[in-house]
Amino acid sequence: MKINRPLFWNDINLISILLYPLSLITYFINIIKKTSHKKKLKIKTICVGNLYIGGTGKTPLSIKINKILKKKYKTVFVKKKYYDQKDEQKILRSSGNLICNKIRSKALKLAEKQKYHVAILDDGLQEKKLYYDITIACFNSSDGLGNNFLIPAGPLREVASEIKNYDVVFINGEKKNKKLFYYLKKINSNIKIFEAKYVPTNLKNFNRNSSYLLFCGLGNPAEFEKTLKKYKFKIKDKFIYPDHY
């Protein structure tokens, strides 16, 4: 989805209140999804998803998990095929094997047929027809839950209380967010919560005494800029495009 994140998602304000009735449509669609019978496949599955739409670190975490597991298991990334997300598909292919299909269950069946041991799903927590062995919800440490409203009044794909149905949370980003940590623990006291930061892997390729132009088409360009500044990059100018631009 090629969108710039609306600023009104950060707080409860007039625009979010006016859009709130439309968020009830999202809420009821999610309720209907939850009535689906969950299909369990033979292949082991790890789903890395989010509640806050975009920019929470799903893809880099999926890549990190794959890097660890492929030392011992035959692993594959599984991603629902969206034609406007070819950027993510290329990134995943550069890090491992990838199966894309418009229907995730068909992609998983193909992974089984090809004798993969573990499928790592980049996105898919809102796919309620599938049973996952491990579910991981990612958050950005700066954004948290935003205004805690569902799309379109807010940034959430499902209500925060769904955390009670997941196994693990990753809070990704430079900022500590203890408020989010304890809020999620209050919803699900058994959930495992990890805090992570983005670490560039190719710093030696850059002269950080030079000035740089920042450009990106990410779900969270602000976090990208924070990371670069943390590693002493001098940003002279920047061009910010919508996610998946």
XYZ file of N, CA and C in Angstrom:
735
model
N 0.835 -1.180 0.000
C 0.000 0.000 0.000
C 0.884 1.250 0.000
N 0.835 2.054 -1.063
C 1.703 3.228 -1.176
C 1.039 4.428 -0.502
N 1.312 4.601 0.795
C 0.720 5.710 1.539
C 1.781 6.389 2.400
N 1.574 7.686 2.600
C 2.326 8.393 3.633
C 1.498 8.315 4.908
N 2.146 8.051 6.015
C 1.436 7.871 7.281
C 0.776 9.186 7.718
N -0.558 9.188 7.930
C -1.229 10.420 8.358
C -0.804 10.832 9.766
N -0.589 12.127 9.967
C -0.165 12.624 11.281
C -1.255 12.446 12.336
N -2.534 12.446 11.905
C -3.620 12.344 12.893
C -3.694 10.963 13.537
N -2.930 9.984 13.026
C -2.881 8.664 13.652
C -2.151 8.693 14.993
N -1.398 9.761 15.250
C -0.600 9.821 16.477
C -1.434 10.121 17.718
N -2.523 10.866 17.548
C -3.309 11.329 18.694
C -4.792 11.241 18.396
N -5.573 11.317 19.460
C -7.029 11.438 19.289
C -7.325 12.899 19.005
N -7.905 13.174 17.844
C -8.175 14.536 17.405
C -9.465 14.556 16.600
N -9.797 15.700 16.051
C -11.072 15.850 15.341
C -11.176 14.899 14.157
N -10.095 14.776 13.380
C -10.144 13.905 12.195
C -10.339 12.446 12.604
N -9.589 12.007 13.608
C -9.711 10.607 14.034
C -11.099 10.319 14.611
N -11.669 11.291 15.306
C -13.020 11.115 15.867
C -14.053 11.030 14.745
N -13.906 11.884 13.720
C -14.845 11.867 12.594
C -14.765 10.547 11.811
N -13.566 9.970 11.747
C -13.367 8.723 11.011
C -13.683 7.483 11.845
N -13.897 7.679 13.138
C -14.081 6.539 14.043
C -15.213 5.589 13.604
N -16.376 6.108 13.131
C -17.436 5.175 12.693
C -16.969 4.212 11.601
N -16.059 4.665 10.723
C -15.537 3.788 9.671
C -14.639 2.702 10.258
N -14.008 3.007 11.395
C -13.163 2.010 12.057
C -13.987 0.838 12.575
N -15.258 1.071 12.825
C -16.130 -0.019 13.280
C -16.281 -1.083 12.195
N -16.162 -0.664 10.922
C -16.210 -1.631 9.823
C -15.013 -2.581 9.938
N -13.814 -2.007 10.184
C -12.611 -2.825 10.385
C -12.807 -3.776 11.556
N -13.390 -3.258 12.636
C -13.607 -4.061 13.846
C -14.493 -5.271 13.548
N -15.597 -5.056 12.835
C -16.533 -6.152 12.572
C -15.979 -7.135 11.541
N -15.190 -6.644 10.590
C -14.517 -7.547 9.639
C -13.580 -8.486 10.396
N -12.855 -7.927 11.373
C -11.946 -8.749 12.184
C -12.693 -9.793 12.999
N -13.855 -9.435 13.518
C -14.672 -10.392 14.278
C -15.101 -11.554 13.376
N -15.517 -11.220 12.148
C -15.941 -12.252 11.200
C -14.768 -13.174 10.859
N -13.568 -12.573 10.661
C -12.370 -13.371 10.360
C -12.089 -14.393 11.454
N -12.309 -14.005 12.703
C -11.984 -14.870 13.841
C -12.908 -16.085 13.947
N -14.014 -16.074 13.220
C -14.924 -17.224 13.249
C -14.440 -18.346 12.325
N -13.409 -18.052 11.522
C -12.891 -19.053 10.571
C -12.248 -20.222 11.311
N -12.375 -21.386 10.718
C -11.684 -22.569 11.238
C -10.202 -22.471 10.888
N -9.323 -22.650 11.857
C -7.886 -22.530 11.615
C -7.332 -23.814 11.003
N -6.609 -23.649 9.909
C -6.009 -24.781 9.212
C -4.567 -24.964 9.701
N -4.239 -26.159 10.166
C -2.877 -26.463 10.623
C -2.171 -27.314 9.580
N -0.998 -26.880 9.176
C -0.227 -27.626 8.194
C 0.912 -28.380 8.865
N 1.532 -29.296 8.128
C 2.619 -30.086 8.688
C 3.887 -29.264 8.881
N 4.134 -28.325 7.977
C 5.340 -27.503 8.067
C 5.255 -26.593 9.292
N 6.394 -26.422 9.980
C 6.431 -25.513 11.126
C 6.387 -24.071 10.633
N 5.631 -23.236 11.327
C 5.418 -21.867 10.863
C 5.734 -20.849 11.956
N 6.420 -19.780 11.544
C 6.668 -18.631 12.409
C 6.112 -17.417 11.675
N 5.130 -16.760 12.264
C 4.526 -15.591 11.623
C 5.004 -14.320 12.321
N 5.634 -13.434 11.540
C 6.107 -12.148 12.042
C 5.188 -11.070 11.471
N 4.357 -10.499 12.335
C 3.378 -9.527 11.860
C 3.354 -8.272 12.706
N 2.278 -7.535 12.572
C 2.130 -6.317 13.374
C 0.663 -5.969 13.559
N 0.414 -5.102 14.525
C -0.911 -4.525 14.701
C -0.944 -3.131 14.105
N 0.160 -2.387 14.284
C 0.309 -1.044 13.722
C 0.752 -1.200 12.265
N 0.008 -0.606 11.353
C 0.268 -0.833 9.932
C 1.592 -0.200 9.494
N 2.515 -1.027 9.006
C 3.741 -0.548 8.376
C 4.801 0.014 9.294
N 6.055 -0.242 8.943
C 7.180 0.399 9.609
C 7.486 -0.078 11.005
N 7.234 -1.358 11.282
C 7.472 -1.877 12.641
C 8.648 -2.849 12.708
N 9.263 -3.142 11.562
C 10.454 -4.004 11.568
C 10.198 -5.465 11.279
N 9.061 -5.791 10.647
C 8.743 -7.190 10.347
C 9.789 -7.848 9.450
N 10.127 -7.164 8.359
C 11.011 -7.778 7.369
C 12.429 -7.998 7.903
N 13.082 -6.992 8.528
C 14.414 -7.272 9.069
C 14.414 -8.347 10.146
N 13.333 -8.423 10.942
C 13.261 -9.469 11.960
C 13.097 -10.839 11.299
N 12.273 -10.915 10.261
C 12.107 -12.179 9.516
C 13.439 -12.640 8.953
N 14.210 -11.707 8.412
C 15.523 -12.032 7.845
C 16.470 -12.529 8.935
N 16.430 -11.880 10.103
C 17.302 -12.280 11.217
C 16.947 -13.692 11.700
N 15.668 -13.984 11.823
C 15.222 -15.317 12.247
C 15.682 -16.370 11.240
N 15.530 -16.052 9.955
C 15.960 -16.984 8.915
C 17.462 -17.241 8.970
N 18.230 -16.194 9.210
C 19.691 -16.319 9.279
C 20.107 -17.287 10.389
N 19.365 -17.253 11.495
C 19.663 -18.142 12.625
C 19.236 -19.582 12.320
N 18.006 -19.739 11.823
C 17.442 -21.082 11.655
C 18.009 -21.857 10.469
N 18.429 -21.139 9.415
C 18.872 -21.862 8.219
C 20.182 -22.622 8.435
N 20.863 -22.348 9.560
C 22.079 -23.102 9.891
C 21.748 -24.565 10.213
N 20.493 -24.785 10.649
C 20.108 -26.132 11.083
C 18.934 -26.710 10.291
N 18.083 -25.820 9.748
C 16.865 -26.272 9.071
C 16.796 -25.729 7.644
N 15.980 -26.401 6.839
C 15.690 -25.897 5.493
C 14.535 -24.906 5.625
N 14.847 -23.635 5.436
C 13.877 -22.573 5.707
C 13.423 -21.890 4.420
N 12.250 -21.268 4.513
C 11.719 -20.508 3.375
C 10.879 -19.339 3.907
N 10.980 -18.200 3.226
C 10.080 -17.090 3.510
C 8.776 -17.321 2.759
N 7.671 -16.972 3.404
C 6.371 -17.016 2.740
C 5.737 -15.639 2.854
N 5.298 -15.128 1.709
C 4.694 -13.798 1.706
C 3.494 -13.788 0.771
N 2.437 -13.140 1.213
C 1.281 -12.975 0.331
C 1.678 -12.079 -0.825
N 1.246 -12.432 -2.025
C 1.688 -11.712 -3.222
C 0.889 -10.423 -3.408
N 1.569 -9.315 -3.154
C 1.028 -7.989 -3.456
C 1.921 -7.383 -4.528
N 1.329 -6.911 -5.607
C 2.142 -6.403 -6.716
C 2.820 -5.082 -6.401
N 2.349 -4.380 -5.375
C 2.989 -3.110 -5.011
C 3.996 -3.289 -3.879
N 4.375 -4.550 -3.601
C 5.381 -4.803 -2.563
C 6.553 -5.623 -3.105
N 6.901 -5.373 -4.358
C 8.000 -6.120 -4.963
C 9.337 -5.789 -4.311
N 9.413 -4.610 -3.698
C 10.651 -4.229 -3.006
C 10.952 -5.210 -1.872
N 9.934 -5.513 -1.057
C 10.126 -6.455 0.049
C 10.428 -7.860 -0.457
N 9.763 -8.243 -1.542
C 9.996 -9.567 -2.105
C 11.453 -9.713 -2.554
N 12.012 -8.665 -3.170
C 13.411 -8.702 -3.622
C 14.361 -8.784 -2.424
N 14.056 -8.044 -1.367
C 14.903 -8.070 -0.166
C 14.914 -9.470 0.443
N 13.738 -10.084 0.541
C 13.650 -11.427 1.117
C 14.382 -12.445 0.242
N 14.234 -12.331 -1.084
C 14.917 -13.260 -1.990
C 16.435 -13.142 -1.883
N 16.910 -11.932 -1.569
C 18.361 -11.741 -1.441
C 18.903 -12.372 -0.159
N 17.993 -12.751 0.749
C 18.399 -13.303 2.050
C 18.035 -14.770 2.230
N 17.300 -15.338 1.277
C 16.880 -16.732 1.415
C 15.902 -17.123 0.326
N 15.263 -18.259 0.503
C 14.256 -18.728 -0.447
C 12.922 -18.071 -0.137
N 12.146 -17.790 -1.176
C 10.856 -17.105 -1.006
C 9.795 -17.767 -1.862
N 8.617 -17.982 -1.242
C 7.438 -18.431 -1.986
C 6.353 -17.378 -1.802
N 5.864 -16.855 -2.928
C 4.794 -15.851 -2.906
C 3.547 -16.424 -3.578
N 2.402 -16.136 -2.990
C 1.142 -16.538 -3.594
C 0.055 -15.605 -3.072
N -0.975 -15.406 -3.865
C -2.085 -14.554 -3.422
C -2.787 -15.155 -2.207
N -2.668 -16.491 -2.052
C -3.280 -17.186 -0.918
C -2.162 -17.834 -0.096
N -2.017 -17.423 1.156
C -0.904 -17.916 1.991
C -0.926 -19.422 2.172
N -2.121 -20.007 2.322
C -2.199 -21.458 2.539
C -1.651 -22.232 1.340
N -1.835 -21.703 0.134
C -1.287 -22.362 -1.063
C 0.235 -22.258 -1.063
N 0.759 -21.109 -0.629
C 2.212 -20.935 -0.542
C 2.801 -21.920 0.461
N 2.111 -22.119 1.581
C 2.596 -23.048 2.609
C 2.530 -24.499 2.122
N 1.492 -24.835 1.391
C 1.389 -26.196 0.842
C 2.518 -26.470 -0.154
N 2.881 -25.447 -0.938
C 3.991 -25.585 -1.870
C 5.308 -25.757 -1.102
N 5.446 -25.024 0.008
C 6.637 -25.154 0.860
C 6.733 -26.576 1.424
N 5.603 -27.138 1.824
C 5.577 -28.530 2.298
C 6.009 -29.495 1.196
N 5.469 -29.264 0.004
C 5.781 -30.129 -1.144
C 7.268 -30.096 -1.472
N 7.888 -28.939 -1.264
C 9.314 -28.765 -1.552
C 10.196 -29.147 -0.356
N 9.582 -29.765 0.651
C 10.292 -30.347 1.799
C 11.022 -29.326 2.676
N 10.457 -28.125 2.784
C 11.018 -27.155 3.734
C 10.604 -27.541 5.146
N 11.483 -27.275 6.109
C 11.201 -27.597 7.509
C 10.424 -26.472 8.207
N 10.827 -25.228 7.912
C 10.251 -24.073 8.610
C 9.889 -22.988 7.600
N 8.678 -22.454 7.717
C 8.250 -21.313 6.907
C 8.174 -20.079 7.802
N 8.829 -19.007 7.362
C 8.800 -17.740 8.096
C 7.909 -16.785 7.314
N 6.777 -16.460 7.884
C 5.823 -15.594 7.197
C 6.091 -14.140 7.560
N 6.440 -13.349 6.568
C 6.605 -11.913 6.748
C 5.230 -11.291 6.547
N 4.555 -10.995 7.658
C 3.174 -10.498 7.707
C 2.209 -11.693 7.704
N 1.037 -11.484 8.270
C 0.039 -12.549 8.252
C -0.679 -12.796 9.562
N -0.436 -11.965 10.581
C -1.135 -12.175 11.857
C -2.647 -12.028 11.698
N -3.078 -11.221 10.729
C -4.509 -11.013 10.533
C -5.143 -12.076 9.637
N -4.330 -13.059 9.229
C -4.841 -14.214 8.479
C -5.339 -15.247 9.488
N -6.622 -15.198 9.807
C -7.159 -16.021 10.889
C -7.527 -17.438 10.467
N -7.367 -17.764 9.183
C -7.679 -19.113 8.715
C -6.517 -20.082 8.912
N -5.353 -19.538 9.312
C -4.167 -20.379 9.456
C -3.733 -20.481 10.909
N -3.258 -21.665 11.292
C -2.650 -21.863 12.605
C -1.144 -21.689 12.446
N -0.536 -20.868 13.315
C 0.916 -20.678 13.307
C 1.505 -21.267 14.581
N 2.673 -21.892 14.456
C 3.340 -22.471 15.631
C 3.879 -21.388 16.563
N 4.411 -20.310 15.984
C 4.885 -19.172 16.782
C 4.378 -17.892 16.133
N 3.814 -17.005 16.946
C 3.326 -15.719 16.444
C 4.097 -14.585 17.107
N 4.596 -13.676 16.284
C 5.400 -12.549 16.765
C 4.775 -11.255 16.268
N 4.489 -10.347 17.190
C 3.939 -9.036 16.832
C 5.020 -7.978 17.013
N 5.248 -7.181 15.974
C 6.272 -6.128 16.014
C 5.634 -4.753 16.227
N 6.334 -3.937 17.011
C 5.930 -2.547 17.224
C 7.145 -1.652 17.028
N 6.897 -0.423 16.608
C 7.953 0.579 16.625
C 7.934 1.272 17.974
N 9.110 1.442 18.562
C 9.178 1.966 19.930
C 8.699 3.405 20.041
N 8.844 4.190 18.979
C 8.400 5.586 19.020
C 6.892 5.707 18.831
N 6.344 4.884 17.934
C 4.926 4.999 17.590
C 4.007 4.243 18.543
N 4.482 3.132 19.086
C 3.636 2.342 19.980
C 2.350 1.915 19.307
N 1.241 2.316 19.896
C -0.089 1.994 19.364
C -0.749 3.203 18.695
N 0.035 4.284 18.538
C -0.559 5.499 17.966
C -1.685 5.999 18.839
N -2.816 6.340 18.221
C -3.974 6.798 19.003
C -4.862 5.638 19.465
N -4.419 4.392 19.181
C -5.111 3.171 19.627
C -6.434 2.941 18.903
N -6.656 3.640 17.777
C -7.853 3.436 16.970
C -7.536 2.516 15.798
N -8.563 1.826 15.319
C -8.421 0.988 14.130
C -8.419 1.843 12.862
N -7.883 1.279 11.778
C -7.909 1.920 10.462
C -9.366 2.190 10.070
N -9.713 3.377 9.526
C -8.854 4.480 9.108
C -8.682 5.585 10.155
N -9.379 5.504 11.287
C -9.260 6.561 12.305
C -7.907 6.523 12.996
N -7.277 5.347 12.968
C -5.967 5.170 13.587
C -5.140 4.178 12.793
N -3.982 3.792 13.318
C -3.055 2.942 12.564
C -3.195 1.445 12.800
N -4.142 1.025 13.673
C -4.182 -0.382 14.072
C -4.992 -1.241 13.108
N -4.440 -2.395 12.781
C -5.113 -3.353 11.915
C -6.098 -4.212 12.698
N -5.860 -4.334 13.999
C -6.778 -5.027 14.900
C -6.595 -4.438 16.294
N -7.532 -4.691 17.174
C -7.495 -4.067 18.497
C -6.312 -4.597 19.306
N -5.798 -3.748 20.186
C -4.596 -4.089 20.963
C -4.800 -5.330 21.831
N -6.028 -5.603 22.224
C -6.291 -6.760 23.084
C -5.989 -8.089 22.393
N -5.804 -8.071 21.053
C -5.437 -9.296 20.327
C -4.066 -9.817 20.739
N -3.279 -8.986 21.416
C -1.970 -9.413 21.918
C -2.105 -10.641 22.813
N -3.266 -10.819 23.420
C -3.475 -11.988 24.292
C -3.391 -13.293 23.502
N -3.507 -13.221 22.172
C -3.485 -14.429 21.339
C -2.123 -14.699 20.709
N -1.116 -13.870 21.024
C 0.197 -14.018 20.399
C 1.246 -14.438 21.407
N 2.386 -14.925 20.882
C 3.417 -15.513 21.739
C 4.521 -14.539 22.130
N 4.907 -13.685 21.189
C 6.100 -12.852 21.367
C 5.844 -11.457 20.817
N 6.449 -10.467 21.455
C 6.432 -9.085 20.951
C 7.872 -8.611 20.787
N 8.142 -7.927 19.680
C 9.400 -7.193 19.505
C 9.066 -5.708 19.431
N 9.702 -4.920 20.291
C 9.579 -3.461 20.236
C 10.874 -2.951 19.621
N 10.792 -2.500 18.378
C 11.972 -2.154 17.589
C 12.165 -0.647 17.477
N 13.395 -0.190 17.629
C 13.678 1.232 17.447
C 14.647 1.774 18.474
N 15.040 3.017 18.287
C 16.065 3.630 19.129
C 15.537 4.041 20.504
N 14.261 4.362 20.571
C 13.682 4.873 21.815
C 13.198 3.736 22.716
N 13.390 3.881 24.017
C 12.790 2.950 24.986
C 11.321 3.326 25.161
N 10.452 2.330 25.249
C 9.032 2.611 25.442
C 8.490 1.691 26.545
N 8.769 2.067 27.779
C 8.326 1.265 28.923
C 6.802 1.277 29.059
N 6.187 2.383 28.646
C 4.728 2.483 28.719
C 4.084 1.406 27.862
N 4.587 1.245 26.644
C 4.070 0.206 25.754
C 4.366 -1.182 26.324
N 5.572 -1.364 26.847
C 5.984 -2.645 27.436
C 4.983 -3.093 28.504
N 4.698 -2.207 29.454
C 3.825 -2.586 30.569
C 2.358 -2.675 30.141
N 1.973 -1.890 29.149
C 0.602 -1.962 28.632
C 0.347 -3.329 27.999
N 1.307 -3.804 27.199
C 1.159 -5.106 26.552
C 1.220 -6.244 27.564
N 2.073 -6.092 28.584
C 2.151 -7.090 29.649
C 0.844 -7.172 30.436
N 0.173 -6.033 30.557
C -1.109 -6.005 31.268
C -2.159 -6.797 30.493
N -2.085 -6.731 29.154
C -3.024 -7.477 28.313
C -2.706 -8.969 28.351
N -1.397 -9.282 28.282
C -0.963 -10.682 28.236
C 0.281 -10.833 29.110
N 0.082 -11.242 30.341
C 1.197 -11.317 31.301
C 2.225 -12.380 30.920
N 1.825 -13.340 30.083
C 2.737 -14.429 29.708
C 3.551 -14.146 28.449
N 3.226 -13.065 27.775
C 3.898 -12.810 26.498
C 5.357 -12.432 26.726
N 6.225 -12.918 25.858
C 7.653 -12.581 25.916
C 7.875 -11.313 25.098
N 8.516 -10.318 25.701
C 8.749 -9.041 25.023
C 10.250 -8.789 24.916
N 10.691 -8.505 23.695
C 12.093 -8.196 23.431
C 12.203 -6.793 22.840
N 13.275 -6.105 23.195
C 13.545 -4.783 22.640
C 14.737 -4.892 21.693
N 14.619 -4.297 20.510
C 15.666 -4.429 19.495
C 15.937 -3.087 18.833
N 17.143 -2.954 18.312
C 17.543 -1.754 17.577
C 18.016 -2.149 16.178
N 17.918 -1.209 15.255
C 18.384 -1.448 13.898
C 19.895 -1.213 13.835
N 20.617 -2.178 13.271
C 22.075 -2.083 13.179
C 22.497 -2.184 11.715
N 23.065 -1.122 11.140
C 23.560 -1.191 9.754
C 24.675 -2.231 9.637
N 24.677 -2.968 8.530
C 25.665 -4.034 8.350
C 26.805 -3.626 7.417
N 26.718 -2.416 6.832
C 27.727 -2.031 5.836
C 28.328 -0.657 6.131
N 28.506 -0.330 7.398
C 29.022 0.991 7.779
C 30.399 1.272 7.182
N 31.197 0.219 7.016
C 32.570 0.415 6.522
C 32.586 0.930 5.079
N 31.448 0.849 4.395
C 31.380 1.326 3.009
C 31.154 2.836 2.908
N 30.969 3.493 4.045
C 30.616 4.909 4.034
C 31.643 5.753 4.782
N 31.945 6.893 4.207
C 32.765 7.899 4.876
C 31.830 8.849 5.613
N 31.781 8.731 6.929
C 30.817 9.528 7.690
C 31.295 10.952 7.962
N 32.408 11.330 7.367
C 32.800 12.739 7.373
C 32.139 13.496 6.219
N 31.573 12.739 5.269
C 30.876 13.347 4.131
C 29.443 13.678 4.508
N 28.799 14.483 3.665
C 27.369 14.787 3.837
C 26.568 13.877 2.914
N 25.338 13.548 3.339
C 24.540 12.582 2.591
C 23.125 13.078 2.317
N 22.578 12.568 1.224
C 21.178 12.747 0.880
C 20.428 11.504 1.342
N 19.417 11.695 2.149
C 18.586 10.579 2.622
C 17.362 10.477 1.716
N 17.113 9.295 1.196
C 15.843 9.076 0.507
C 15.340 7.688 0.845
N 14.053 7.530 0.980
C 13.505 6.216 1.306
C 12.023 6.138 0.967
N 11.562 4.909 0.787
C 10.141 4.613 0.628
C 9.784 3.544 1.628
N 9.792 3.940 2.905
C 9.596 3.004 4.014
C 8.328 3.346 4.800
N 7.859 2.365 5.559
C 6.704 2.610 6.419
C 7.018 3.574 7.540
N 8.299 3.627 7.945
C 8.686 4.507 9.049
C 10.003 5.222 8.717
N 9.948 6.254 7.863
C 11.169 6.972 7.488
C 11.834 7.679 8.665
N 11.056 8.088 9.671
C 11.621 8.790 10.830
C 12.582 7.880 11.592
N 12.248 6.596 11.709
C 13.111 5.651 12.423
C 14.409 5.423 11.648
N 14.302 5.376 10.325
C 15.477 5.243 9.469
C 16.429 6.422 9.699
N 15.863 7.616 9.751
C 16.683 8.812 9.969
C 17.331 8.797 11.354
N 16.585 8.360 12.362
C 17.146 8.264 13.722
C 18.350 7.326 13.761
N 18.233 6.193 13.066
C 19.323 5.221 13.045
C 20.566 5.816 12.385
N 20.361 6.494 11.254
C 21.500 7.102 10.562
C 22.176 8.161 11.436
N 21.390 8.966 12.119
C 21.954 10.004 12.985
C 22.688 9.386 14.171
N 22.175 8.270 14.671
C 22.843 7.574 15.770
C 24.252 7.149 15.353
N 24.391 6.751 14.079
C 25.694 6.315 13.576
C 26.458 7.456 12.899
N 26.099 8.693 13.275
C 26.870 9.900 12.923
C 26.892 10.221 11.430
N 25.826 9.863 10.718
C 25.706 10.310 9.334
C 25.253 11.766 9.311
N 25.869 12.561 8.458
C 25.481 13.963 8.308
C 24.460 14.058 7.170
N 23.207 14.327 7.529
C 22.127 14.377 6.542
C 21.964 15.822 6.066
N 22.306 16.065 4.801
C 22.202 17.421 4.254
C 20.802 17.713 3.731
N 20.166 16.691 3.135
C 18.821 16.859 2.579
C 18.129 15.505 2.552
N 16.828 15.508 2.387
C 16.111 14.222 2.365
C 14.885 14.278 1.464
N 14.582 13.136 0.879
C 13.380 12.955 0.075
C 12.639 11.739 0.637
N 11.422 11.949 1.096
C 10.627 10.885 1.705
C 9.480 10.526 0.784
N 9.414 9.247 0.397
C 8.363 8.746 -0.473
C 7.434 7.818 0.310
N 6.240 7.536 -0.221
C 5.333 6.611 0.485
C 5.937 5.218 0.622
N 5.396 4.448 1.556
C 5.838 3.067 1.779
C 5.728 2.267 0.486
N 6.751 1.485 0.152
C 6.817 0.643 -1.050
C 6.854 1.468 -2.338
N 7.295 2.723 -2.261
C 7.267 3.582 -3.455
C 8.159 3.012 -4.553
